Coordinates of C-alpha atoms in Angstrom, one line a residue:
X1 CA -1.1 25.0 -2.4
X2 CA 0.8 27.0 0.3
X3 CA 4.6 27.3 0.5
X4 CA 5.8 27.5 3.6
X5 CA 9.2 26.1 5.0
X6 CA 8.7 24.2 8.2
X7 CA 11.6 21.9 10.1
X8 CA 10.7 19.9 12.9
X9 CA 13.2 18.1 15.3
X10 CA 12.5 15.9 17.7
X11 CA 15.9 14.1 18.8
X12 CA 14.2 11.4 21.4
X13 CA 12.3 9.8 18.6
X14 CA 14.5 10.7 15.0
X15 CA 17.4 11.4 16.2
X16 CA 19.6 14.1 14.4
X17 CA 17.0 13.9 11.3
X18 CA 15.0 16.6 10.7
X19 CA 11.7 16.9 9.1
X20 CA 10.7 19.6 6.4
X21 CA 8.1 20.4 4.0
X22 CA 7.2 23.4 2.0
X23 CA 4.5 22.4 0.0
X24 CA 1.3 21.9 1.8
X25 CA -1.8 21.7 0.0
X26 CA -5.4 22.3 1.5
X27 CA -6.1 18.7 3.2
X28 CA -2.7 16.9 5.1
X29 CA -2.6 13.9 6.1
X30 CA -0.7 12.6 9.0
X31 CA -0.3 9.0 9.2
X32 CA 1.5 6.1 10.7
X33 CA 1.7 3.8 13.7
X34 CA 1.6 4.6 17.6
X35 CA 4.5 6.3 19.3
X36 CA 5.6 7.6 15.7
X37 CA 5.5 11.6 17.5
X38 CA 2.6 12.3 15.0
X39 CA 0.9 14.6 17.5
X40 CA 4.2 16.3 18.4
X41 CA 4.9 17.3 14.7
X42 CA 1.2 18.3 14.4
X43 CA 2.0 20.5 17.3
X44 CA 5.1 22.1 16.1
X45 CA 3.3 22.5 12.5
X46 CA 0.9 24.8 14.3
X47 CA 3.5 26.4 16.1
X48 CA 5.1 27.5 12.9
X49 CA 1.7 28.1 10.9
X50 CA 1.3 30.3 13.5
X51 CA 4.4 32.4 13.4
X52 CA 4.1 32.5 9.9
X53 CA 0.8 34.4 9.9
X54 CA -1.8 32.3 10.4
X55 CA -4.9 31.4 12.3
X56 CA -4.9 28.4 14.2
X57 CA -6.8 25.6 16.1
X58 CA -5.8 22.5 17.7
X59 CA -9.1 20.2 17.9
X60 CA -8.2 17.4 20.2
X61 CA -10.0 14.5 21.9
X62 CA -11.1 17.0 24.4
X63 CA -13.8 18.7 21.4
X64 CA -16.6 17.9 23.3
X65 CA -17.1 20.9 25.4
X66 CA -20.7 21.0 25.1
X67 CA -21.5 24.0 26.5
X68 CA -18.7 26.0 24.2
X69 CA -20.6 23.9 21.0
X70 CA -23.9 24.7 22.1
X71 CA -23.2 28.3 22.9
X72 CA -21.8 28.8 19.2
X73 CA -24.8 26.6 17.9
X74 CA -27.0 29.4 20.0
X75 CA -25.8 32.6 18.7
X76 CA -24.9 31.9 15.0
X77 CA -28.0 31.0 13.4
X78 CA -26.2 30.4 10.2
X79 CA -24.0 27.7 11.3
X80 CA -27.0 26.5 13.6
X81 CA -29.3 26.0 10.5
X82 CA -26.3 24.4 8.1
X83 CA -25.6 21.5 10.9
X84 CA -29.5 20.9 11.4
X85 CA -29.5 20.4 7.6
X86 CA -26.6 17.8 7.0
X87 CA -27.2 16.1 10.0
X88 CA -30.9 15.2 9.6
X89 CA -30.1 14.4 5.5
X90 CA -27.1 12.2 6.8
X91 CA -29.0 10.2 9.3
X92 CA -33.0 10.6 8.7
X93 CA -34.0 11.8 11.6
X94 CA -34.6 15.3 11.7
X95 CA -32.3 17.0 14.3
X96 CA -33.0 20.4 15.6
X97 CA -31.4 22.5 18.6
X98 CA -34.1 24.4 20.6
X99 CA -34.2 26.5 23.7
X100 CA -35.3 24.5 26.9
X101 CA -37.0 26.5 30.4
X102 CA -33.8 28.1 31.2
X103 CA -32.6 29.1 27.6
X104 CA -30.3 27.0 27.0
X105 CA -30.0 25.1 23.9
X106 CA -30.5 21.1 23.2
X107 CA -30.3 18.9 20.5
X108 CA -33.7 17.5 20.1
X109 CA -33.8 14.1 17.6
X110 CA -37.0 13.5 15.8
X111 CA -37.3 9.8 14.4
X112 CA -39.4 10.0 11.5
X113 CA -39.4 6.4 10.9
X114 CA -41.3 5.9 14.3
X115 CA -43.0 9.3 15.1
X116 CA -40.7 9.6 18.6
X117 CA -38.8 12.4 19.8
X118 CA -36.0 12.3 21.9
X119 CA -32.9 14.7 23.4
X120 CA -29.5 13.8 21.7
X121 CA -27.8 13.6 25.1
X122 CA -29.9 11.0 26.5
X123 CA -30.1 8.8 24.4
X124 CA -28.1 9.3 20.8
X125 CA -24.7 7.3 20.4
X126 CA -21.3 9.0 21.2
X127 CA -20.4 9.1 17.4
X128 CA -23.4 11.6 16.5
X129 CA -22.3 14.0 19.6
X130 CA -18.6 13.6 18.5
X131 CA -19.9 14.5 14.8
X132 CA -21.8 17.5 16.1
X133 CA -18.6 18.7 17.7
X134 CA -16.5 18.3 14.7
X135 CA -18.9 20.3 12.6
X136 CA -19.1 23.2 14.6
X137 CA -15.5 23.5 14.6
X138 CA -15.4 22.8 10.9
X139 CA -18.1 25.2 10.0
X140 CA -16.7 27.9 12.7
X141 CA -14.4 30.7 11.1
X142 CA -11.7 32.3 13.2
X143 CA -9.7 33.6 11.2
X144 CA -7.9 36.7 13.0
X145 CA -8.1 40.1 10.7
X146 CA -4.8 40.3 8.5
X147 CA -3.9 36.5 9.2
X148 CA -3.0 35.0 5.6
X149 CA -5.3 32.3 6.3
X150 CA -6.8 29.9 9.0
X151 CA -5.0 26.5 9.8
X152 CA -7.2 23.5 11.4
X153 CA -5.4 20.2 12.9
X154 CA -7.7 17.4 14.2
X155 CA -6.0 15.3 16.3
X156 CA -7.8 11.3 15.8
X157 CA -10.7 12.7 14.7
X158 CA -12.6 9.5 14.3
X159 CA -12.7 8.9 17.5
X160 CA -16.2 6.8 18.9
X161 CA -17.1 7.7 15.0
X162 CA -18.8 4.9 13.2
X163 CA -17.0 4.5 9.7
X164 CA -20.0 5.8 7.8
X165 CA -19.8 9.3 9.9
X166 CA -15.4 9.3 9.2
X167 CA -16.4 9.3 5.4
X168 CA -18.9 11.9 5.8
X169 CA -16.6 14.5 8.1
X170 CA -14.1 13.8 5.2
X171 CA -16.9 15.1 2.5
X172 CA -17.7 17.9 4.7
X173 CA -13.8 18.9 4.9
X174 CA -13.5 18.6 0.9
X175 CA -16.8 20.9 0.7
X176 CA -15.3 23.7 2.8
X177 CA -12.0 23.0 0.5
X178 CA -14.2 24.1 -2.4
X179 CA -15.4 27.3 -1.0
X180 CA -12.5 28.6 1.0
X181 CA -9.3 28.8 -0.1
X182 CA -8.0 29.7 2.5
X183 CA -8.3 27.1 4.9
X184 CA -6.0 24.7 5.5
X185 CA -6.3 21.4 7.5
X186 CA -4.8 18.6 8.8
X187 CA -5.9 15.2 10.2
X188 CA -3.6 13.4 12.7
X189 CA -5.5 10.1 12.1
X190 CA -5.2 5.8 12.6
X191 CA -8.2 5.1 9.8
X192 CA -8.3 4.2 6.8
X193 CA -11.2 5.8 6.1
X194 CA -9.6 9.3 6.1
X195 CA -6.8 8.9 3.6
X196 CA -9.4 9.9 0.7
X197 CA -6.8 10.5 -2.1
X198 CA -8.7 11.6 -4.9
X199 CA -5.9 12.9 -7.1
X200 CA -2.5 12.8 -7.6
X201 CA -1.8 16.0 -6.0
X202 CA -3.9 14.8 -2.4
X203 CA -0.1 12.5 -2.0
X204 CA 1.4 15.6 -1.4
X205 CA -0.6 16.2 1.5
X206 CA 0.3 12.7 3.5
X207 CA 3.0 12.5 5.6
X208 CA 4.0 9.2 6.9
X209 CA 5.3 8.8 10.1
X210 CA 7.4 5.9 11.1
X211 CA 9.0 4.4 14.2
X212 CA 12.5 5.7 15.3
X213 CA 13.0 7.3 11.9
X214 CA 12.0 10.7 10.8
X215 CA 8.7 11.2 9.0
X216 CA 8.8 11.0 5.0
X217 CA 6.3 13.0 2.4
X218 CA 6.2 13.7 -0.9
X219 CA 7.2 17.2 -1.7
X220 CA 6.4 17.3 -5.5
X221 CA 5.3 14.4 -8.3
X222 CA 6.9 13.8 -12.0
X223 CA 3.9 13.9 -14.6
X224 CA 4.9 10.1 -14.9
X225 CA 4.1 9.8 -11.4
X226 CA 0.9 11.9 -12.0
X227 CA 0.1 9.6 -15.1
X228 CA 0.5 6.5 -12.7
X229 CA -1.9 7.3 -9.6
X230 CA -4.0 8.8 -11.9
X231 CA -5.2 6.0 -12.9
X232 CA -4.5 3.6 -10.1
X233 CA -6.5 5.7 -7.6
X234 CA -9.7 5.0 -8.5
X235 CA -9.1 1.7 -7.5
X236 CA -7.3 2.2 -4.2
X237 CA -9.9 1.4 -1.1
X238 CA -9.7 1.3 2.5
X239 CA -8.6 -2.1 2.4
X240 CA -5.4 -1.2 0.8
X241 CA -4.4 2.0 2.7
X242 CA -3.3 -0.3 6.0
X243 CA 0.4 0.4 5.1
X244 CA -0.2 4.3 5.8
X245 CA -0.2 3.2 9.3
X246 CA 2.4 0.4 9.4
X247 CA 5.8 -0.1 8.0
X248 CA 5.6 -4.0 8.2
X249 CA 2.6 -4.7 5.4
X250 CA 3.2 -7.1 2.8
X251 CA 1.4 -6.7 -0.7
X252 CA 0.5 -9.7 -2.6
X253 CA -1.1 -9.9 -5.9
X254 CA -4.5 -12.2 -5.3
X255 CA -6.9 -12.9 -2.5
X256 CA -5.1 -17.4 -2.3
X257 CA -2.0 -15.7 -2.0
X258 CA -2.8 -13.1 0.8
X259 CA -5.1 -15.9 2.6
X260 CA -2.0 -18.4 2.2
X261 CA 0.3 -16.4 3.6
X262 CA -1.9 -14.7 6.4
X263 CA -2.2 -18.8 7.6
X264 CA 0.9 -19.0 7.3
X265 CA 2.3 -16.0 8.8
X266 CA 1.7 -17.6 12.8
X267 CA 4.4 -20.3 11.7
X268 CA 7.1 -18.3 11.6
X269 CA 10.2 -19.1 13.6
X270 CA 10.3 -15.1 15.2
X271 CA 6.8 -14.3 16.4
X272 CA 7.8 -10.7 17.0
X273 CA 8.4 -10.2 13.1
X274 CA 5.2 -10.4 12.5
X275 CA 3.9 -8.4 15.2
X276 CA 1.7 -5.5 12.8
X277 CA 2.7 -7.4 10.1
X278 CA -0.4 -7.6 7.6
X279 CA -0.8 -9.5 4.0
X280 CA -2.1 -6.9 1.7
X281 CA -3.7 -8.1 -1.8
X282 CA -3.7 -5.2 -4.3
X283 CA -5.4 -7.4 -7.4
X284 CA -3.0 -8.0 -9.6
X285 CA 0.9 -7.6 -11.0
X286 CA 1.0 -4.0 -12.0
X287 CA -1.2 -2.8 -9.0
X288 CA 2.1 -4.0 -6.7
X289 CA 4.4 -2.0 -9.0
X290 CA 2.3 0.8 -7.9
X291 CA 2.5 0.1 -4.4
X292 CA 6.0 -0.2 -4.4
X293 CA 6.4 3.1 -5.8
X294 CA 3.5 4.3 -3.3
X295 CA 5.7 3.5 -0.9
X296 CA 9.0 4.6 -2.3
X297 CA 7.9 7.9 -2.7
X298 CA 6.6 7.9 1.1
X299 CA 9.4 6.4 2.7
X300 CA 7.5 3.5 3.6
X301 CA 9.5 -0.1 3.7
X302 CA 7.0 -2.3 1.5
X303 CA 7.4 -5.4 1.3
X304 CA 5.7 -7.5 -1.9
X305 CA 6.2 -11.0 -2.5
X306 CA 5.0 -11.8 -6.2
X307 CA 5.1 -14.6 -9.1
X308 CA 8.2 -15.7 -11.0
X309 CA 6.4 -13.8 -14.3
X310 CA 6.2 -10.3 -12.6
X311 CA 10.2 -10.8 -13.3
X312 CA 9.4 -10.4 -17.5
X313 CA 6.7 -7.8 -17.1
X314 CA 4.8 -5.3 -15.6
X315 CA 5.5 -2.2 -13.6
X316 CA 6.9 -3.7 -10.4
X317 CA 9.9 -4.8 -12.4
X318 CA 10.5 -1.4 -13.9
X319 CA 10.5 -0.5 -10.0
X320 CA 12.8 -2.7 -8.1
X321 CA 15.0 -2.6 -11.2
X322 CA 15.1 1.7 -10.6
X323 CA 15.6 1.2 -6.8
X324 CA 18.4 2.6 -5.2
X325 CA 19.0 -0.4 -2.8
X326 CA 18.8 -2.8 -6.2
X327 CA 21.4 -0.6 -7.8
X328 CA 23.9 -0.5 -4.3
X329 CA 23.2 -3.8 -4.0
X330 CA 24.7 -4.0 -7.6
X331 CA 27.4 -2.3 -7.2
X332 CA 29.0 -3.9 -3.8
X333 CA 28.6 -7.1 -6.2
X334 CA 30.4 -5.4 -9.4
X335 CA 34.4 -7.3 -8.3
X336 CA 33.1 -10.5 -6.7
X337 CA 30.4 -11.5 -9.8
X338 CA 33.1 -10.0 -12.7
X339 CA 34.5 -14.0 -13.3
X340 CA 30.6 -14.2 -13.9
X341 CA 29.2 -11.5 -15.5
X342 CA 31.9 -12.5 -18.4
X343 CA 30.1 -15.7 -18.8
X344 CA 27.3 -13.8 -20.8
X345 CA 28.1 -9.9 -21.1
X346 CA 30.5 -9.0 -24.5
X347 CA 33.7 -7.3 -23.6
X348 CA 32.1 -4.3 -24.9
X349 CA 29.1 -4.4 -22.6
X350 CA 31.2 -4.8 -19.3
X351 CA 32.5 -1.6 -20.0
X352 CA 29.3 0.3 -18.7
X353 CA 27.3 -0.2 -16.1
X354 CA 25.8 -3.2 -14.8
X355 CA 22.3 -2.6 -14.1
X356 CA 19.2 -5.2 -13.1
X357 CA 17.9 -4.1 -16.6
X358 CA 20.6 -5.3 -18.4
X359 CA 20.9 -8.6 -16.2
X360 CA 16.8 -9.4 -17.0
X361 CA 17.3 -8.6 -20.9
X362 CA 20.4 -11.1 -21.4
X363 CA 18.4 -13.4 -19.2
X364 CA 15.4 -13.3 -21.5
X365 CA 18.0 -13.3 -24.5
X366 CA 19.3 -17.0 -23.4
X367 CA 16.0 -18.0 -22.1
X368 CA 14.5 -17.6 -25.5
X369 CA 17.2 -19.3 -27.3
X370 CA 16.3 -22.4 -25.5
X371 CA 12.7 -22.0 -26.2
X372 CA 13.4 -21.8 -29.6
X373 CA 15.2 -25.0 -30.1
X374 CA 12.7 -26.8 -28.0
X375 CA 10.0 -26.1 -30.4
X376 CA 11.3 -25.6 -33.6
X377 CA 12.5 -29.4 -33.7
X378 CA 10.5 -31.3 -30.9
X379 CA 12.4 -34.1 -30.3
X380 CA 10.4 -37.6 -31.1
X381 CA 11.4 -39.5 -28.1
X382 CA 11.1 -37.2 -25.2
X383 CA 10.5 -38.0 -22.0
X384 CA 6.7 -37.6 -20.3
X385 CA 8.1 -34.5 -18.4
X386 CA 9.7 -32.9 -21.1
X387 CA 6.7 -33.4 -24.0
X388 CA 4.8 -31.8 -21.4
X389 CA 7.0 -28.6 -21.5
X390 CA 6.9 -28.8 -25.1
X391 CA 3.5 -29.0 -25.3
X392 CA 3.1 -25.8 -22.8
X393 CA 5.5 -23.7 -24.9
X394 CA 3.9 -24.3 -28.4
X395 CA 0.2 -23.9 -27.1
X396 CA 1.8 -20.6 -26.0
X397 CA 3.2 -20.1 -29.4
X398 CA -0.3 -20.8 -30.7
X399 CA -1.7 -18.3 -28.6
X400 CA 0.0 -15.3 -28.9
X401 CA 1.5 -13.3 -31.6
X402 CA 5.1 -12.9 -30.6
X403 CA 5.1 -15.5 -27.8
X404 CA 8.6 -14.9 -26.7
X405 CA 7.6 -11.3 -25.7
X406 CA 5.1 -13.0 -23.3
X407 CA 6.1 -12.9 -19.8
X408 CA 4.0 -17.0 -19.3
X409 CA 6.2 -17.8 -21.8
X410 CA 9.2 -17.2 -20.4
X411 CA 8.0 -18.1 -16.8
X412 CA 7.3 -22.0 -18.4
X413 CA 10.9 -21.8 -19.9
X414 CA 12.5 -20.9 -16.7
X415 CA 10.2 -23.8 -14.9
X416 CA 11.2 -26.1 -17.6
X417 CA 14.8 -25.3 -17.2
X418 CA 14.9 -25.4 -13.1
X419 CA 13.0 -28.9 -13.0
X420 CA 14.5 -30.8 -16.1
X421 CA 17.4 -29.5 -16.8
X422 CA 19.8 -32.6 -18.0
X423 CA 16.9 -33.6 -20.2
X424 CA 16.1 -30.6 -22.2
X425 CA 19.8 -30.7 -22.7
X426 CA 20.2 -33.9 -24.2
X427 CA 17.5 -32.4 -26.8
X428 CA 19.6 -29.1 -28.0
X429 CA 22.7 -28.3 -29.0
X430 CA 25.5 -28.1 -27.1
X431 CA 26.3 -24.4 -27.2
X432 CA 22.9 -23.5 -26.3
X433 CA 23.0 -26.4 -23.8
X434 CA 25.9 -25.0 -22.1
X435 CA 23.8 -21.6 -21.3
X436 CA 21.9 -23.7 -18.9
X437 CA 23.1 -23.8 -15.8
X438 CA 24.0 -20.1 -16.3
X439 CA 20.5 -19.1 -16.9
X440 CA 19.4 -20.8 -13.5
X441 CA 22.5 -19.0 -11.9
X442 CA 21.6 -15.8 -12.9
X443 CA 17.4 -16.1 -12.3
X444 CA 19.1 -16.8 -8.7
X445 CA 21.2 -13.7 -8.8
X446 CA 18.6 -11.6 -10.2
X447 CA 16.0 -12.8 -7.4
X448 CA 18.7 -11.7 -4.7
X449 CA 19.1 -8.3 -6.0
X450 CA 15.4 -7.8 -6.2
X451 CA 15.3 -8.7 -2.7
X452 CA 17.4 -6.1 -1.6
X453 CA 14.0 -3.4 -2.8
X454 CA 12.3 -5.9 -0.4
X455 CA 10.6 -7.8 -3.6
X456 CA 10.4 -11.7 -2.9
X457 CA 10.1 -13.3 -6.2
X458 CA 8.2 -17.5 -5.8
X459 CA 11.4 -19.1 -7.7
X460 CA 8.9 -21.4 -8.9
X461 CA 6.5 -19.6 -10.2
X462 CA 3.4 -18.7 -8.5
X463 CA 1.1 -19.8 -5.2
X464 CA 0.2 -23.0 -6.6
X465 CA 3.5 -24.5 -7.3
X466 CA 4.1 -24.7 -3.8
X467 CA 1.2 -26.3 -2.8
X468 CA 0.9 -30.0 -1.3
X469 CA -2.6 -31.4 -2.3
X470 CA -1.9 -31.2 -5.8
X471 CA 1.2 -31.3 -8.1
X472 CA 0.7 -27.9 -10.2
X473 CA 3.9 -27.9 -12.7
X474 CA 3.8 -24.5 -15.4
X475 CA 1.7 -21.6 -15.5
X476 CA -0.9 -21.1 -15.6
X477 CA -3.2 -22.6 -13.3
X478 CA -7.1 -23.1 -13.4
X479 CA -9.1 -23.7 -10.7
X480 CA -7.3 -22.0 -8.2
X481 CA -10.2 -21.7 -6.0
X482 CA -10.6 -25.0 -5.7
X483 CA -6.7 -26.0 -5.5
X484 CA -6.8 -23.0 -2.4
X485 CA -9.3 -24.3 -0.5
X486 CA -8.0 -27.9 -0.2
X487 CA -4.6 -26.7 1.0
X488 CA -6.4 -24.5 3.5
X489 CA -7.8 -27.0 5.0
X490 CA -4.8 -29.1 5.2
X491 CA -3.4 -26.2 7.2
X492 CA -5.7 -25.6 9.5
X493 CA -6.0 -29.5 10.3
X494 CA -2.6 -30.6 10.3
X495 CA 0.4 -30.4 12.9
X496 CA 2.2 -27.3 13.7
X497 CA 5.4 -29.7 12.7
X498 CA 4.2 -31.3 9.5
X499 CA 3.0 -27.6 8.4
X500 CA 6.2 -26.1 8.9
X501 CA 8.0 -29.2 6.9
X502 CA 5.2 -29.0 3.9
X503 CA 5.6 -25.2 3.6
X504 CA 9.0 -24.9 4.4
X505 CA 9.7 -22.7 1.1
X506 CA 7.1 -20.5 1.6
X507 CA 7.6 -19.6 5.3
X508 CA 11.2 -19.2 4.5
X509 CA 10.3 -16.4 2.1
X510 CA 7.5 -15.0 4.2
X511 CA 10.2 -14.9 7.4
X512 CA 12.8 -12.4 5.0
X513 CA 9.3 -10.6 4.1
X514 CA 8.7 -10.5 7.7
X515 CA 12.1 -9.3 9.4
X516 CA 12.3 -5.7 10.4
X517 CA 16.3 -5.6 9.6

């Protein structure tokens, strides 16, 4: 890790916002859409590595002066021999520079696989001339004497490179890492396959550029932060790093949900909204917590729209309920909601602060008080719809030790209550009765505030329920697969009108996911 203060400004795109960073570990990252000024900050970055002392390089799309490479390849046998080596073990053809008539050195490609031999530059692909070219300047020391180190920016260095050779530049990058210490580089880059976070520490190294606002990083991490991509990074592929490069992704939690919603997204009333925008799925609940800090910590404006149970569990509500936005949001509400709040805070609670935490927990509190009454005296002559709740609730019961700590549980409560409310009523006593319409109230309230972290919340519970092939009433569903693929077909067959009308929820939710404001 180096320390060195850097500010950039650059008015015409930020504004009066300035950039700075300190820490700057071995590999940087810099990320994000086009026009964002990432090549003018890697430029000024040099400029001030520079001044500070060190040796640098700018390797642009303009890396393929041959004749510089090939000179260099000529007269340092070391470097010469090290790039003959990883090429031909990469690719399986032995490659090999050698002198022609007039002493000057080609690459000469020998297929093994069909006993041919061939020069590189007549017939080889761009990508494994381009990779050539990156490796001598990766494998090419000039560091000045008394410099405190030598600086390397690659500006889009995949470039005509095939995926496969992106990866394998970025192994050759983290070798060199290993054995000089110091070297540091940076990669101004659009793919995917370059953001190779490995550790906790490698987010330090991306900064995240963004359009008409100034570029956000990650100076340090808390070891709870450590503790969290620790173990989330492992399962973090290229699919998922699309939001490095966009500020209008939107993370869902399952493949029927991102598939849903990507069919959905061209029946949106403003088109332009959902320019760049892509549906992200991360695999499950806690993985979008994780996002959304992700992209907290970077600056980036995530957007997640998630099941009604991610509001009893999981890490994404710890999240939104610690975002700044949820708490502002919070407190411009404080005066208008206190007639409200009284309904189900003590006089001794209103005192202190009024925080999403505290909303979810007196929620759950009058949630479960309902649940209780439903199941400790079923009532014999319930209605079809509301044995069916019962029934739901005590297989639940059933199931799990401590069911009211279970976030299904609470989900079919909250289902039961927004669908049947006058009849569950009619089955429990009047005090808790009376809690009713105030537990719908505040779900709503405490869906709005999680929408101001940019958290869409399905009010009904998940994918499913919002479907209109099938009639899916609690969680949780089976055969989703099957459920999915009927509904996919309806929307890919059916009127752009009658689409719009069936779906009108959904695209309602995906347009606030969608909008840039």
């Amino acid at each position: 890790m180096v320390l060195l203060d850097t500010k950039v400004k650059l008015p015409f795109l930020w504004g009066k916002a300035v950039f700075k960073k300190s820490h700057w570990p071995q590999i940087n990252l810099i990320v994000g859409p086009n026009g964002s000024g990432k090549t003018l900050l890697a430029q000024s970055l040099s400029e001030q590595f520079e001044q500070a002392g060190f040796s640098v390089r700018f390797i642009s799309e303009a890396r393929q002066n041959q004749q510089e490479q090939l000179y260099l390849l000529k007269t340092n046998k070391t470097i010469r021999t090290k790039i003959e080596k990883v090429l031909s073990d990469m690719f399986g053809k032995t490659i090999i520079f050698i002198e022609d008539i007039n002493h000057e050195l080609i690459p000469i490609v020998k297929n093994r696989a069909w006993n041919v031999e061939y020069m590189l530059e007549d017939a080889e692909c761009h990508g494994l001339r381009d990779i050539i070219s990156l490796l001598v300047s990766l494998h090419t020391k000039k560091r000045h004497p008394g410099s405190l180190g030598e600086c390397l920016f690659f500006d889009e260095p995949e470039l005509h490179l095939h995926p496969q050779f992106q990866s394998f530049f970025m192994n050759e990058i983290r070798k060199e890492v290993r054995h000089s210490s110091r070297r540091i580089f940076f990669l101004i880059s659009h793919s995917p396959f370059f953001i190779d976070l490995r550790t906790s520490e490698d987010l330090t190294g991306v900064i995240a550029c963004h359009t008409n606002t100034v570029p956000s990083t990650i100076e340090t991490l808390s070891a709870e932060d450590e503790n969290l991509f620790r173990r989330f990074l492992p399962r973090f592929n290229s699919y998922h790093k699309q939001f490095f490069f966009s500020d209008n992704q939107i993370f869902v939690e399952g493949y029927t949900d991102q598939q849903m919603f990507t069919h959905l997204l061209p029946f949106i009333s403003n088109q332009s909204d959902a320019a760049g925008t892509g549906i992200i799925d991360v695999g499950g609940k806690d993985e979008l917590g994780v996002f959304c800090k992700v992209c907290a910590l970077l600056g980036t404006n995530s957007r997640i729209i998630t099941d009604l149970d991610s509001l009893f569990s999981g890490k994404l509500r710890d999240v939104f309920c610690d975002d700044i936005r949820v708490k502002q949001w919070l407190e411009k509400q404080r005066d208008k909601q206190d007639s409200f709040y009284r309904t189900f805070f003590t006089p001794k609670e209103m005192h202190g602060d009024i925080t999403m935490a505290k909303l979810i927990y007196v929620f759950e509190r009058m949630l479960i008080a309902v649940g209780k009454e439903l199941t400790d005296s079923p009532p014999a002559a319930a209605s079809p719809r509301l044995k069916l709740l019962i029934t739901k609730l005590s297989f639940l019961l059933e199931k799990h030790n401590n069911a009211e700590n279970v976030d299904t549980y609470k989900t079919v409560l909250l289902q039961g209550i927004n669908t049947i409310q006058d009849e569950i009523a009619a089955f429990i006593t009047p005090k808790t009765a009376a809690t009713l319409p105030v537990i719908k109230n505040l779900a709503a309230y405490i869906l709005a505030g999680a929408e101001a972290a940019r958290v869409y919340i399905l009010p009904r519970g998940c994918i499913e329920h919002y479907y209109t092939r099938s009639d899916i009433q609690y969680m949780p569903v089976s055969a989703k697969d099957k459920l999915f693929r009927m509904e996919l077909e309806y929307i890919q067959t059916a009127a752009r009108r009658s689409v719009r009308a069936s779906f009108r929820e959904l695209i309602t939710i995906l347009e606030k996911a969608c909008s840039k404001a």
